[in-house]
Short mmCIF file of C-alpha atoms in Angstrom, two decimals:
data_model
loop_
_atom_site.label_atom_id
_atom_site.label_comp_id
_atom_site.label_asym_id
_atom_site.label_seq_id
_atom_site.Cartn_x
_atom_site.Cartn_y
_atom_site.Cartn_z
CA MET A 1 -2.71 -7.92 -99.15
CA THR A 2 -6.48 -8.35 -99.08
CA LYS A 3 -7.91 -8.72 -95.59
CA THR A 4 -10.97 -10.90 -95.02
CA ALA A 5 -12.97 -10.43 -91.84
CA LEU A 6 -15.33 -12.95 -90.27
CA VAL A 7 -17.70 -11.02 -88.01
CA VAL A 8 -19.42 -13.44 -85.61
CA GLY A 9 -22.70 -11.97 -84.41
CA ALA A 10 -22.98 -9.72 -87.46
CA SER A 11 -26.68 -8.98 -86.89
CA GLY A 12 -26.15 -7.56 -83.39
CA ILE A 13 -25.40 -4.04 -82.20
CA GLN A 14 -21.66 -4.57 -82.00
CA GLY A 15 -21.22 -6.91 -84.94
CA SER A 16 -23.25 -4.85 -87.40
CA ALA A 17 -21.26 -1.71 -86.54
CA ILE A 18 -17.95 -3.55 -86.94
CA ALA A 19 -19.08 -5.05 -90.26
CA ALA A 20 -20.19 -1.64 -91.58
CA LYS A 21 -16.85 -0.04 -90.66
CA LEU A 22 -14.89 -2.90 -92.25
CA VAL A 23 -16.87 -2.53 -95.48
CA GLU A 24 -16.22 1.21 -95.41
CA ASP A 25 -12.50 0.51 -95.00
CA GLY A 26 -12.40 -1.82 -98.00
CA TRP A 27 -12.25 -5.24 -96.31
CA THR A 28 -13.88 -8.39 -97.62
CA VAL A 29 -16.50 -9.06 -94.95
CA LEU A 30 -18.20 -12.30 -93.99
CA GLY A 31 -21.04 -11.93 -91.49
CA LEU A 32 -21.94 -14.99 -89.44
CA ALA A 33 -25.26 -15.22 -87.58
CA ARG A 34 -27.98 -17.78 -86.91
CA SER A 35 -30.44 -15.57 -88.80
CA PRO A 36 -28.42 -13.23 -91.04
CA GLN A 37 -29.84 -9.85 -91.96
CA GLU A 38 -29.09 -7.99 -95.17
CA GLN A 39 -26.19 -5.56 -94.83
CA GLU A 40 -24.54 -3.77 -97.72
CA GLY A 41 -21.16 -5.20 -98.67
CA VAL A 42 -21.43 -8.20 -96.31
CA THR A 43 -21.51 -11.84 -97.45
CA HIS A 44 -23.72 -13.62 -94.98
CA VAL A 45 -22.99 -17.01 -93.44
CA ALA A 46 -25.86 -18.74 -91.63
CA ALA A 47 -24.65 -21.02 -88.84
CA ASP A 48 -25.31 -22.03 -85.24
CA LEU A 49 -22.23 -21.88 -83.02
CA LEU A 50 -23.60 -24.72 -80.92
CA ASN A 51 -23.72 -27.04 -83.96
CA PRO A 52 -20.05 -27.81 -84.73
CA GLU A 53 -20.76 -29.98 -87.77
CA GLY A 54 -23.03 -27.42 -89.38
CA LEU A 55 -20.62 -24.63 -88.46
CA ALA A 56 -17.68 -26.41 -90.08
CA LEU A 57 -19.74 -26.99 -93.23
CA ALA A 58 -20.85 -23.33 -93.39
CA LEU A 59 -17.24 -22.11 -93.11
CA GLU A 60 -15.73 -24.69 -95.46
CA GLY A 61 -13.58 -23.02 -98.12
CA LEU A 62 -13.58 -19.62 -96.42
CA LYS A 63 -10.24 -18.12 -95.42
CA PRO A 64 -10.72 -15.27 -92.94
CA THR A 65 -7.59 -13.41 -91.89
CA HIS A 66 -9.32 -11.67 -88.98
CA VAL A 67 -12.12 -12.92 -86.72
CA PHE A 68 -14.31 -10.56 -84.68
CA LEU A 69 -16.30 -12.29 -81.90
CA THR A 70 -19.29 -10.23 -80.72
CA THR A 71 -21.93 -12.76 -79.71
CA TRP A 72 -23.23 -14.56 -76.61
CA LEU A 73 -26.34 -16.41 -75.44
CA ARG A 74 -27.92 -15.57 -72.10
CA GLN A 75 -28.61 -18.60 -69.89
CA ALA A 76 -30.48 -19.10 -66.61
CA THR A 77 -27.35 -19.42 -64.45
CA GLU A 78 -23.74 -18.31 -64.67
CA ALA A 79 -22.63 -21.94 -64.76
CA GLU A 80 -24.71 -22.40 -67.90
CA ASN A 81 -23.46 -19.07 -69.31
CA ILE A 82 -19.91 -20.37 -68.91
CA ARG A 83 -20.65 -23.74 -70.48
CA VAL A 84 -22.66 -22.47 -73.45
CA ASN A 85 -20.70 -19.33 -74.29
CA GLY A 86 -17.31 -20.99 -73.83
CA THR A 87 -18.43 -23.81 -76.12
CA MET A 88 -19.54 -21.36 -78.81
CA ILE A 89 -16.12 -19.68 -78.92
CA ARG A 90 -14.33 -23.04 -78.93
CA ASN A 91 -16.52 -24.38 -81.75
CA LEU A 92 -15.93 -21.30 -83.88
CA LEU A 93 -12.17 -21.31 -83.44
CA ASP A 94 -12.07 -25.04 -84.16
CA ALA A 95 -14.08 -24.45 -87.34
CA VAL A 96 -11.72 -21.80 -88.76
CA ARG A 97 -8.59 -23.75 -87.84
CA PRO A 98 -8.41 -25.98 -90.97
CA ALA A 99 -8.10 -22.95 -93.28
CA GLY A 100 -4.88 -21.90 -91.54
CA SER A 101 -5.60 -18.30 -92.52
CA VAL A 102 -6.39 -16.55 -89.24
CA GLU A 103 -3.94 -13.85 -88.18
CA HIS A 104 -5.92 -12.11 -85.43
CA VAL A 105 -8.98 -12.78 -83.27
CA ALA A 106 -10.73 -9.89 -81.50
CA LEU A 107 -13.12 -10.78 -78.67
CA VAL A 108 -15.66 -8.24 -77.38
CA THR A 109 -16.77 -8.78 -73.77
CA GLY A 110 -17.63 -5.89 -71.42
CA LEU A 111 -17.43 -4.28 -68.01
CA LYS A 112 -18.85 -7.33 -66.27
CA HIS A 113 -15.18 -8.28 -66.34
CA TYR A 114 -14.88 -5.80 -63.43
CA LEU A 115 -18.47 -5.74 -62.12
CA GLY A 116 -19.10 -9.48 -62.00
CA PRO A 117 -21.71 -11.64 -63.76
CA PHE A 118 -25.46 -11.05 -63.61
CA GLU A 119 -25.83 -13.32 -60.55
CA ALA A 120 -23.45 -11.07 -58.56
CA TYR A 121 -23.69 -7.86 -60.59
CA GLY A 122 -22.19 -4.84 -58.83
CA LYS A 123 -21.99 -6.69 -55.49
CA GLY A 124 -19.23 -7.78 -53.15
CA THR A 125 -15.71 -6.36 -53.32
CA LEU A 126 -15.25 -4.48 -56.59
CA PRO A 127 -12.18 -2.81 -58.11
CA LYS A 128 -11.92 0.94 -57.60
CA THR A 129 -13.03 3.19 -60.41
CA PRO A 130 -12.00 4.14 -62.96
CA PHE A 131 -11.69 0.53 -64.10
CA ARG A 132 -8.27 -0.24 -65.58
CA GLU A 133 -7.10 -3.28 -67.50
CA ASN A 134 -4.34 -4.08 -65.00
CA GLN A 135 -6.94 -4.70 -62.26
CA GLY A 136 -7.33 -8.21 -63.66
CA ARG A 137 -10.09 -10.71 -62.97
CA MET A 138 -12.44 -10.91 -60.00
CA ASP A 139 -12.39 -14.06 -57.88
CA VAL A 140 -15.78 -15.21 -59.18
CA ALA A 141 -17.05 -17.45 -61.98
CA ASN A 142 -17.69 -15.31 -65.08
CA PHE A 143 -18.49 -16.39 -68.64
CA TYR A 144 -16.36 -13.53 -70.01
CA TYR A 145 -13.33 -15.24 -68.48
CA ALA A 146 -14.34 -18.53 -70.08
CA GLN A 147 -14.60 -16.83 -73.46
CA GLU A 148 -11.16 -15.27 -73.00
CA ASP A 149 -9.64 -18.60 -72.00
CA GLU A 150 -10.90 -20.24 -75.18
CA VAL A 151 -9.28 -17.48 -77.26
CA PHE A 152 -6.02 -17.72 -75.32
CA ALA A 153 -5.88 -21.50 -75.75
CA ALA A 154 -6.57 -21.36 -79.50
CA ALA A 155 -4.05 -18.55 -80.00
CA THR A 156 -1.35 -20.62 -78.28
CA ARG A 157 -2.31 -23.67 -80.36
CA ASP A 158 -2.68 -21.97 -83.75
CA GLY A 159 -0.30 -19.00 -83.52
CA PHE A 160 -2.64 -16.09 -84.21
CA GLY A 161 -2.70 -12.82 -82.27
CA TYR A 162 -5.67 -11.60 -80.28
CA SER A 163 -7.17 -8.57 -78.59
CA ILE A 164 -9.86 -8.31 -75.90
CA HIS A 165 -12.25 -5.34 -75.86
CA ARG A 166 -14.40 -4.25 -72.89
CA PRO A 167 -17.09 -1.69 -73.74
CA HIS A 168 -19.47 -0.16 -71.25
CA THR A 169 -23.19 -0.18 -72.21
CA VAL A 170 -23.22 -0.01 -76.02
CA ILE A 171 -25.34 2.49 -77.95
CA GLY A 172 -26.35 1.19 -81.37
CA LYS A 173 -29.14 -0.33 -83.45
CA ALA A 174 -30.15 -3.99 -83.57
CA VAL A 175 -33.72 -5.29 -83.47
CA GLY A 176 -34.14 -8.30 -81.19
CA ASN A 177 -30.96 -7.62 -79.20
CA ALA A 178 -30.94 -8.68 -75.55
CA MET A 179 -28.88 -5.71 -74.31
CA ASN A 180 -30.14 -2.56 -75.98
CA MET A 181 -30.41 0.53 -73.76
CA GLY A 182 -30.58 3.11 -76.56
CA THR A 183 -33.57 1.61 -78.33
CA THR A 184 -35.19 0.72 -74.99
CA LEU A 185 -35.06 4.35 -73.85
CA ALA A 186 -36.33 5.57 -77.23
CA VAL A 187 -39.32 3.23 -77.07
CA TYR A 188 -39.98 4.12 -73.43
CA ALA A 189 -39.94 7.84 -74.29
CA GLU A 190 -42.40 7.27 -77.14
CA LEU A 191 -44.68 5.31 -74.81
CA CYS A 192 -44.56 8.19 -72.30
CA LYS A 193 -45.40 10.64 -75.06
CA ALA A 194 -48.33 8.57 -76.34
CA THR A 195 -49.84 7.94 -72.91
CA GLY A 196 -49.05 11.26 -71.24
CA ARG A 197 -46.94 9.58 -68.56
CA PRO A 198 -43.90 11.43 -67.22
CA PHE A 199 -40.45 10.29 -68.34
CA ARG A 200 -39.27 8.72 -65.06
CA PHE A 201 -35.72 7.65 -64.33
CA PRO A 202 -35.94 3.95 -63.41
CA GLY A 203 -32.65 3.49 -61.57
CA SER A 204 -30.77 4.21 -58.36
CA ARG A 205 -29.82 7.50 -56.72
CA VAL A 206 -26.15 6.54 -57.14
CA GLN A 207 -26.57 6.28 -60.92
CA TRP A 208 -28.62 9.48 -61.05
CA GLU A 209 -25.95 11.49 -59.25
CA SER A 210 -22.62 9.79 -60.03
CA LEU A 211 -20.33 10.00 -63.04
CA THR A 212 -20.61 7.31 -65.70
CA ASP A 213 -19.71 6.63 -69.33
CA MET A 214 -20.96 4.58 -72.30
CA THR A 215 -19.75 3.19 -75.64
CA ASP A 216 -21.03 4.09 -79.09
CA ALA A 217 -20.98 0.99 -81.33
CA ARG A 218 -19.05 3.02 -83.93
CA GLN A 219 -16.37 3.83 -81.35
CA LEU A 220 -16.10 0.14 -80.46
CA ALA A 221 -15.79 -0.78 -84.14
CA ALA A 222 -13.01 1.73 -84.66
CA GLN A 223 -10.97 0.40 -81.72
CA VAL A 224 -11.49 -3.26 -82.58
CA ILE A 225 -10.27 -2.74 -86.15
CA TRP A 226 -7.38 -0.56 -84.97
CA ALA A 227 -6.22 -3.25 -82.53
CA SER A 228 -6.49 -6.01 -85.13
CA THR A 229 -4.11 -4.16 -87.45
CA THR A 230 -1.70 -2.52 -84.97
CA PRO A 231 1.31 -4.66 -83.99
CA ALA A 232 1.66 -2.98 -80.58
CA ALA A 233 -1.91 -4.00 -79.72
CA ARG A 234 -1.32 -7.71 -80.34
CA ASN A 235 -2.26 -9.93 -77.38
CA GLU A 236 -3.55 -7.02 -75.29
CA ASP A 237 -6.82 -6.19 -73.52
CA PHE A 238 -8.51 -2.81 -73.85
CA ASN A 239 -11.32 -0.86 -72.27
CA ILE A 240 -13.38 1.06 -74.81
CA VAL A 241 -15.75 3.94 -74.00
CA ASN A 242 -16.62 7.17 -75.77
CA GLY A 243 -14.11 9.37 -73.96
CA ASP A 244 -16.53 11.65 -72.11
CA VAL A 245 -18.27 11.29 -68.74
CA PHE A 246 -21.72 12.44 -67.64
CA ARG A 247 -24.33 12.16 -64.91
CA TRP A 248 -27.74 10.71 -65.62
CA ASN A 249 -29.39 13.72 -63.94
CA TRP A 250 -28.09 15.65 -66.98
CA MET A 251 -28.47 12.99 -69.70
CA TRP A 252 -32.03 12.10 -68.71
CA HIS A 253 -33.10 15.68 -69.42
CA ARG A 254 -31.20 15.66 -72.74
CA ILE A 255 -33.05 12.53 -73.86
CA GLY A 256 -36.40 13.83 -72.61
CA ASP A 257 -35.90 17.10 -74.49
CA TYR A 258 -35.09 15.20 -77.70
CA PHE A 259 -38.45 13.41 -77.54
CA GLY A 260 -40.39 16.36 -76.18
CA VAL A 261 -41.64 14.53 -73.10
CA GLU A 262 -42.14 15.75 -69.56
CA VAL A 263 -39.14 14.79 -67.43
CA GLU A 264 -40.00 13.94 -63.84
CA GLU A 265 -37.30 14.87 -61.36
CA PHE A 266 -35.91 11.82 -59.57
CA ASP A 267 -37.26 11.49 -56.02
CA GLY A 268 -34.93 8.69 -54.91
CA VAL A 269 -37.45 5.88 -55.51
CA GLU A 270 -36.38 3.19 -57.98
CA ARG A 271 -39.07 2.48 -60.57
CA PRO A 272 -37.66 -0.29 -62.81
CA LEU A 273 -38.65 -0.23 -66.46
CA GLU A 274 -39.76 -3.86 -66.19
CA GLU A 275 -42.52 -2.60 -63.88
CA GLN A 276 -43.23 0.62 -65.76
CA MET A 277 -43.50 -1.14 -69.14
CA LYS A 278 -45.07 -4.47 -68.16
CA GLU A 279 -48.50 -3.58 -69.61
CA ASP A 280 -47.21 -1.64 -72.62
CA ALA A 281 -47.11 -4.32 -75.34
CA PRO A 282 -50.61 -3.50 -76.68
CA VAL A 283 -49.91 0.23 -76.38
CA TRP A 284 -46.80 -0.15 -78.54
CA ALA A 285 -48.73 -2.26 -81.05
CA GLU A 286 -51.20 0.62 -81.44
CA ILE A 287 -48.38 3.15 -81.84
CA ALA A 288 -46.77 0.94 -84.48
CA LYS A 289 -50.06 0.59 -86.35
CA LYS A 290 -50.78 4.32 -86.23
CA HIS A 291 -47.36 5.30 -87.55
CA GLY A 292 -46.72 2.33 -89.83
CA LEU A 293 -43.65 1.22 -87.91
CA ALA A 294 -41.42 -1.68 -88.92
CA GLU A 295 -41.75 -3.58 -85.63
CA SER A 296 -44.95 -3.85 -83.58
CA GLU A 297 -43.67 -6.34 -81.00
CA LEU A 298 -42.39 -4.47 -77.95
CA SER A 299 -40.22 -7.35 -76.74
CA ARG A 300 -38.24 -7.24 -80.01
CA LEU A 301 -37.23 -3.63 -79.36
CA ALA A 302 -36.96 -3.05 -75.62
CA SER A 303 -34.80 -4.88 -73.08
CA PRO A 304 -36.00 -3.37 -69.78
CA TRP A 305 -34.22 -5.99 -67.62
CA HIS A 306 -30.82 -4.99 -69.00
CA THR A 307 -31.44 -1.24 -68.78
CA ASP A 308 -32.64 -1.73 -65.19
CA ALA A 309 -29.46 -3.66 -64.35
CA ASP A 310 -27.28 -0.82 -65.63
CA LEU A 311 -29.26 2.09 -64.22
CA GLY A 312 -29.87 0.38 -60.89
CA ARG A 313 -26.23 -0.24 -60.01
CA PRO A 314 -25.26 0.93 -56.51
CA ILE A 315 -21.78 2.09 -57.54
CA GLU A 316 -20.19 4.67 -59.81
CA VAL A 317 -18.91 3.22 -63.09
CA VAL A 318 -16.15 5.10 -64.91
CA THR A 319 -13.71 3.48 -67.31
CA ASP A 320 -10.08 4.37 -68.02
CA MET A 321 -8.92 4.52 -71.65
CA SER A 322 -5.26 5.36 -71.07
CA LYS A 323 -3.89 2.06 -72.37
CA SER A 324 -5.16 2.32 -75.94
CA ARG A 325 -4.69 6.10 -75.99
CA ALA A 326 -0.99 5.65 -75.23
CA MET A 327 -0.75 3.20 -78.14
CA GLY A 328 -2.33 5.65 -80.58
CA PHE A 329 -6.08 5.08 -80.54
CA THR A 330 -7.65 8.56 -80.40
CA GLY A 331 -11.34 7.97 -81.17
CA TYR A 332 -13.92 10.09 -79.34
CA VAL A 333 -17.73 10.35 -79.40
CA ALA A 334 -19.89 12.63 -77.23
CA THR A 335 -22.43 10.32 -75.58
CA ASP A 336 -25.45 12.62 -75.96
CA ARG A 337 -24.61 12.86 -79.67
CA ALA A 338 -24.37 9.05 -79.81
CA PHE A 339 -27.91 8.77 -78.39
CA PHE A 340 -29.26 11.42 -80.78
CA ASP A 341 -27.62 9.79 -83.81
CA LEU A 342 -29.23 6.48 -82.84
CA PHE A 343 -32.64 8.08 -82.30
CA ASP A 344 -32.38 9.83 -85.69
CA ARG A 345 -31.59 6.49 -87.33
CA LEU A 346 -34.46 4.74 -85.57
CA ARG A 347 -36.79 7.39 -86.95
CA VAL A 348 -35.43 7.12 -90.49
CA ASP A 349 -35.69 3.32 -90.40
CA GLY A 350 -39.28 3.41 -89.13
CA ILE A 351 -38.52 1.81 -85.76
CA ILE A 352 -39.97 4.76 -83.80
CA PRO A 353 -42.33 7.50 -84.99
CA LYS A 354 -40.74 10.28 -87.05
CA THR A 355 -42.22 13.00 -84.85
#
């Protein structure tokens, strides 16, 4: 039977990777976004999740069998994050309900499920690492929990299955994305190269020295699609990372070597990228002009605040994958290779200089 996917947030890092994998696997793919971008094999649907009437009109006549939710909107407070992002999920699931076609909904959240929201990120009493799905929720308001609750309520009401997916920091391409460490580090390295500045680690000593992991967007896509078509994975939550672990005192040198920049050894002083890059917009504009790059606006490429949040954490972050492994998901990506594949793609697509 033909499967039709509705990928919500199809222009983002996660959604675009999921859509590409679904197309590769032969699905009919609908990609929903406020400002859709061209993607081979994807039928685009332009809609605002905060406009229920317009959303219902945009989805009228469409019959998705599987829905993949990969989007959120950052707000000034966690209370507003909960209100806005919960409403978006509810509006979407209300809009697909009349078709009666949905069999499975996959929701992508993240490790803030264990670390807490931005207002309390990495603070207070945290679960022990490695993070495991059976550790449950923290006793704190969190918009991820609100998103989950909307999915749970709609699944009970409408009878579809669901899966929840929690990646660590995701490596992938999406211009204009609010959480984009890979492209941020690529742009920062190119700025260091152009200005002769050393490639300085911006984060904490704990992150420099401790074990950590990350998630390639292609690895996330593979698990999300696997869960949506595997009966044993119905109504389950899953962590999703690449399968390897590393220390930033190793990875930082790997990235610096890729770009051919001088790597400064970490001296224990945090130097956030928001500070290091605050005057770099005109520098990037000149780099873009010199090399004929596709995007000259630094703020469309780099998200220093998010990279600083991840690299400045005062705790080790390692994620357990045993649950999905035991059910048969065996995907693996080496994280340095994930970074290099992204950097290669950014060069080919004219986002960063080719040399």
